[in-house]
PDB file of C-alpha atoms in Angstrom:
ATOM      1  CA  VAL A   1     -24.202 -21.258  39.509  1.00 87.00           C
ATOM      2  CA  GLN A   2     -22.381 -23.863  37.467  1.00 95.00           C
ATOM      3  CA  LEU A   3     -21.651 -23.660  33.758  1.00 97.00           C
ATOM      4  CA  GLN A   4     -20.411 -26.699  31.876  1.00 97.00           C
ATOM      5  CA  ALA A   5     -18.959 -26.056  28.433  1.00 97.00           C
ATOM      6  CA  SER A   6     -18.485 -28.894  25.964  1.00 98.00           C
ATOM      7  CA  GLY A   7     -18.248 -29.641  22.267  1.00 98.00           C
ATOM      8  CA  GLY A   8     -14.728 -28.562  21.475  1.00 98.00           C
ATOM      9  CA  GLY A   9     -12.389 -30.649  19.381  1.00 98.00           C
ATOM     10  CA  SER A  10     -10.136 -30.737  16.370  1.00 98.00           C
ATOM     11  CA  VAL A  11     -11.470 -29.941  12.933  1.00 98.00           C
ATOM     12  CA  GLN A  12     -10.102 -29.039   9.538  1.00 98.00           C
ATOM     13  CA  GLY A  13     -10.549 -25.589   8.108  1.00 98.00           C
ATOM     14  CA  GLY A  14     -14.018 -25.077   6.654  1.00 98.00           C
ATOM     15  CA  GLY A  15     -15.546 -27.513   9.105  1.00 98.00           C
ATOM     16  CA  SER A  16     -18.145 -26.981  11.816  1.00 98.00           C
ATOM     17  CA  LEU A  17     -18.520 -27.508  15.541  1.00 98.00           C
ATOM     18  CA  ARG A  18     -21.281 -26.782  18.009  1.00 98.00           C
ATOM     19  CA  LEU A  19     -20.350 -25.777  21.519  1.00 98.00           C
ATOM     20  CA  SER A  20     -22.761 -26.236  24.394  1.00 98.00           C
ATOM     21  CA  CYS A  21     -22.935 -24.506  27.750  1.00 98.00           C
ATOM     22  CA  ALA A  22     -25.236 -26.223  30.216  1.00 97.00           C
ATOM     23  CA  ALA A  23     -26.236 -24.275  33.305  1.00 96.00           C
ATOM     24  CA  SER A  24     -27.285 -25.536  36.706  1.00 94.00           C
ATOM     25  CA  GLY A  25     -28.445 -23.598  39.711  1.00 89.00           C
ATOM     26  CA  VAL A  26     -29.967 -20.825  37.619  1.00 86.00           C
ATOM     27  CA  THR A  27     -32.672 -20.199  35.056  1.00 90.00           C
ATOM     28  CA  LEU A  28     -30.506 -19.178  32.148  1.00 91.00           C
ATOM     29  CA  ASP A  29     -33.233 -17.168  30.429  1.00 90.00           C
ATOM     30  CA  HIS A  30     -32.845 -14.598  33.201  1.00 93.00           C
ATOM     31  CA  TYR A  31     -29.161 -14.242  32.484  1.00 95.00           C
ATOM     32  CA  ASN A  32     -27.042 -12.501  29.914  1.00 96.00           C
ATOM     33  CA  VAL A  33     -24.779 -15.122  28.367  1.00 97.00           C
ATOM     34  CA  GLY A  34     -21.658 -14.908  26.291  1.00 97.00           C
ATOM     35  CA  TRP A  35     -19.070 -16.995  24.522  1.00 98.00           C
ATOM     36  CA  PHE A  36     -15.463 -15.888  24.764  1.00 98.00           C
ATOM     37  CA  ARG A  37     -12.199 -17.294  23.514  1.00 98.00           C
ATOM     38  CA  GLN A  38      -8.571 -17.046  24.409  1.00 98.00           C
ATOM     39  CA  ALA A  39      -5.758 -18.019  22.101  1.00 97.00           C
ATOM     40  CA  PRO A  40      -2.215 -18.601  23.417  1.00 93.00           C
ATOM     41  CA  GLY A  41      -0.538 -15.310  24.236  1.00 95.00           C
ATOM     42  CA  LYS A  42      -3.672 -13.289  23.603  1.00 97.00           C
ATOM     43  CA  GLU A  43      -6.301 -11.675  25.779  1.00 97.00           C
ATOM     44  CA  ARG A  44      -9.728 -13.177  26.222  1.00 98.00           C
ATOM     45  CA  GLU A  45     -12.097 -11.759  23.638  1.00 98.00           C
ATOM     46  CA  GLY A  46     -15.858 -11.714  23.138  1.00 98.00           C
ATOM     47  CA  VAL A  47     -17.120 -13.970  20.362  1.00 98.00           C
ATOM     48  CA  SER A  48     -20.883 -13.817  20.626  1.00 98.00           C
ATOM     49  CA  CYS A  49     -23.394 -12.961  23.318  1.00 98.00           C
ATOM     50  CA  SER A  50     -27.077 -12.809  24.088  1.00 96.00           C
ATOM     51  CA  ASN A  51     -28.826 -10.473  26.486  1.00 95.00           C
ATOM     52  CA  SER A  52     -31.352 -11.859  28.920  1.00 92.00           C
ATOM     53  CA  GLY A  53     -35.055 -12.205  28.358  1.00 86.00           C
ATOM     54  CA  GLY A  54     -34.893 -12.471  24.598  1.00 84.00           C
ATOM     55  CA  GLY A  55     -32.712  -9.413  24.254  1.00 89.00           C
ATOM     56  CA  SER A  56     -30.279  -8.569  21.501  1.00 94.00           C
ATOM     57  CA  THR A  57     -27.436 -10.748  20.345  1.00 96.00           C
ATOM     58  CA  TYR A  58     -24.010  -9.574  19.258  1.00 97.00           C
ATOM     59  CA  SER A  59     -21.044 -11.128  17.496  1.00 97.00           C
ATOM     60  CA  SER A  60     -17.534  -9.981  16.838  1.00 98.00           C
ATOM     61  CA  ASN A  61     -16.692  -8.889  13.313  1.00 97.00           C
ATOM     62  CA  SER A  62     -14.309 -11.807  12.935  1.00 97.00           C
ATOM     63  CA  VAL A  63     -17.087 -14.383  13.329  1.00 98.00           C
ATOM     64  CA  LYS A  64     -20.136 -12.607  11.907  1.00 97.00           C
ATOM     65  CA  GLY A  65     -21.868 -14.732   9.329  1.00 97.00           C
ATOM     66  CA  ARG A  66     -20.068 -17.868  10.557  1.00 98.00           C
ATOM     67  CA  PHE A  67     -20.957 -18.259  14.246  1.00 98.00           C
ATOM     68  CA  THR A  68     -24.432 -18.181  15.779  1.00 98.00           C
ATOM     69  CA  ILE A  69     -25.404 -18.071  19.446  1.00 98.00           C
ATOM     70  CA  SER A  70     -28.683 -19.620  20.514  1.00 97.00           C
ATOM     71  CA  ARG A  71     -30.498 -20.680  23.662  1.00 95.00           C
ATOM     72  CA  ASP A  72     -32.637 -23.686  24.535  1.00 94.00           C
ATOM     73  CA  ASP A  73     -34.513 -22.587  27.625  1.00 88.00           C
ATOM     74  CA  ALA A  74     -36.065 -26.007  28.151  1.00 91.00           C
ATOM     75  CA  LYS A  75     -32.576 -27.492  28.427  1.00 95.00           C
ATOM     76  CA  ASN A  76     -31.131 -24.456  30.212  1.00 95.00           C
ATOM     77  CA  THR A  77     -28.352 -24.511  27.646  1.00 97.00           C
ATOM     78  CA  VAL A  78     -26.668 -22.004  25.356  1.00 97.00           C
ATOM     79  CA  TYR A  79     -25.052 -23.041  22.093  1.00 98.00           C
ATOM     80  CA  LEU A  80     -22.467 -21.621  19.762  1.00 98.00           C
ATOM     81  CA  GLN A  81     -22.757 -22.987  16.250  1.00 98.00           C
ATOM     82  CA  MET A  82     -19.474 -22.446  14.458  1.00 98.00           C
ATOM     83  CA  ASN A  83     -19.312 -22.890  10.701  1.00 98.00           C
ATOM     84  CA  ASP A  84     -16.575 -22.342   8.148  1.00 98.00           C
ATOM     85  CA  LEU A  85     -13.949 -22.585  10.840  1.00 98.00           C
ATOM     86  CA  LYS A  86     -10.560 -21.025  10.205  1.00 98.00           C
ATOM     87  CA  SER A  87      -7.160 -21.611  11.776  1.00 97.00           C
ATOM     88  CA  GLU A  88      -7.448 -18.247  13.543  1.00 97.00           C
ATOM     89  CA  ASP A  89     -10.479 -19.576  15.433  1.00 98.00           C
ATOM     90  CA  THR A  90      -8.194 -21.919  17.347  1.00 98.00           C
ATOM     91  CA  ALA A  91      -8.555 -21.095  21.047  1.00 98.00           C
ATOM     92  CA  VAL A  92     -10.020 -22.176  24.342  1.00 98.00           C
ATOM     93  CA  TYR A  93     -13.673 -21.187  24.326  1.00 98.00           C
ATOM     94  CA  TYR A  94     -15.471 -20.174  27.506  1.00 98.00           C
ATOM     95  CA  CYS A  95     -19.103 -19.529  28.281  1.00 98.00           C
ATOM     96  CA  ALA A  96     -20.127 -16.977  30.878  1.00 97.00           C
ATOM     97  CA  ALA A  97     -23.329 -15.762  32.505  1.00 97.00           C
ATOM     98  CA  SER A  98     -24.418 -12.726  34.458  1.00 96.00           C
ATOM     99  CA  ASP A  99     -27.690 -11.494  35.930  1.00 94.00           C
ATOM    100  CA  ARG A 100     -26.443  -7.918  36.135  1.00 94.00           C
ATOM    101  CA  THR A 101     -28.083  -5.212  34.060  1.00 91.00           C
ATOM    102  CA  PHE A 102     -26.322  -4.927  30.742  1.00 91.00           C
ATOM    103  CA  PHE A 103     -26.648  -2.166  28.181  1.00 90.00           C
ATOM    104  CA  GLY A 104     -26.245  -2.820  24.474  1.00 88.00           C
ATOM    105  CA  SER A 105     -23.090  -4.728  23.673  1.00 93.00           C
ATOM    106  CA  ASP A 106     -21.873  -4.897  27.300  1.00 94.00           C
ATOM    107  CA  CYS A 107     -22.375  -8.642  26.960  1.00 96.00           C
ATOM    108  CA  MET A 108     -19.317  -8.793  24.694  1.00 97.00           C
ATOM    109  CA  GLU A 109     -16.994  -7.632  27.488  1.00 97.00           C
ATOM    110  CA  PRO A 110     -15.620 -10.393  29.748  1.00 97.00           C
ATOM    111  CA  HIS A 111     -15.154  -8.166  32.785  1.00 96.00           C
ATOM    112  CA  HIS A 112     -18.949  -7.800  33.129  1.00 96.00           C
ATOM    113  CA  TYR A 113     -19.422 -11.487  33.953  1.00 97.00           C
ATOM    114  CA  GLU A 114     -19.253 -13.171  37.329  1.00 96.00           C
ATOM    115  CA  HIS A 115     -19.938 -16.801  36.343  1.00 96.00           C
ATOM    116  CA  TRP A 116     -17.652 -18.760  34.030  1.00 97.00           C
ATOM    117  CA  GLY A 117     -17.487 -22.266  32.623  1.00 96.00           C
ATOM    118  CA  GLN A 118     -14.263 -24.235  32.515  1.00 95.00           C
ATOM    119  CA  GLY A 119     -13.399 -23.796  28.826  1.00 95.00           C
ATOM    120  CA  THR A 120     -13.305 -26.160  25.882  1.00 98.00           C
ATOM    121  CA  LEU A 121     -10.486 -26.308  23.339  1.00 98.00           C
ATOM    122  CA  VAL A 122     -11.150 -25.781  19.642  1.00 98.00           C
ATOM    123  CA  THR A 123      -8.315 -26.554  17.250  1.00 98.00           C
ATOM    124  CA  VAL A 124      -8.661 -25.788  13.550  1.00 98.00           C
ATOM    125  CA  SER A 125      -6.047 -27.119  11.174  1.00 97.00           C
ATOM    126  CA  SER A 126      -5.478 -25.549   7.791  1.00 89.00           C
TER     127      SER A 126
END
């Protein structure tokens, strides 16, 4: 399983970015997927996730209403649309996938995942 995250960059506050996570070696629809971020000196935290097979999606309170996770099964890719970006969104963003059985918001917890992308840096200036 390989996950390739891309789409990070530098943007001013209030701007938008779309992150992509392209998978190879798996059919992503069969996997739970999540986006996580890690800011300097902080622990990795769940941003948004999607359970497999058209299951529920979840987002952290800090990004609700601003970030949206979506899948394109034809492209075997997961996206994170980020709008109204704030300086506190600055972090390295990672995508992750797992074919384990998840319950509810398990997909928001990084320790549940066994496959990780390499990370893409998002920098938001105020």
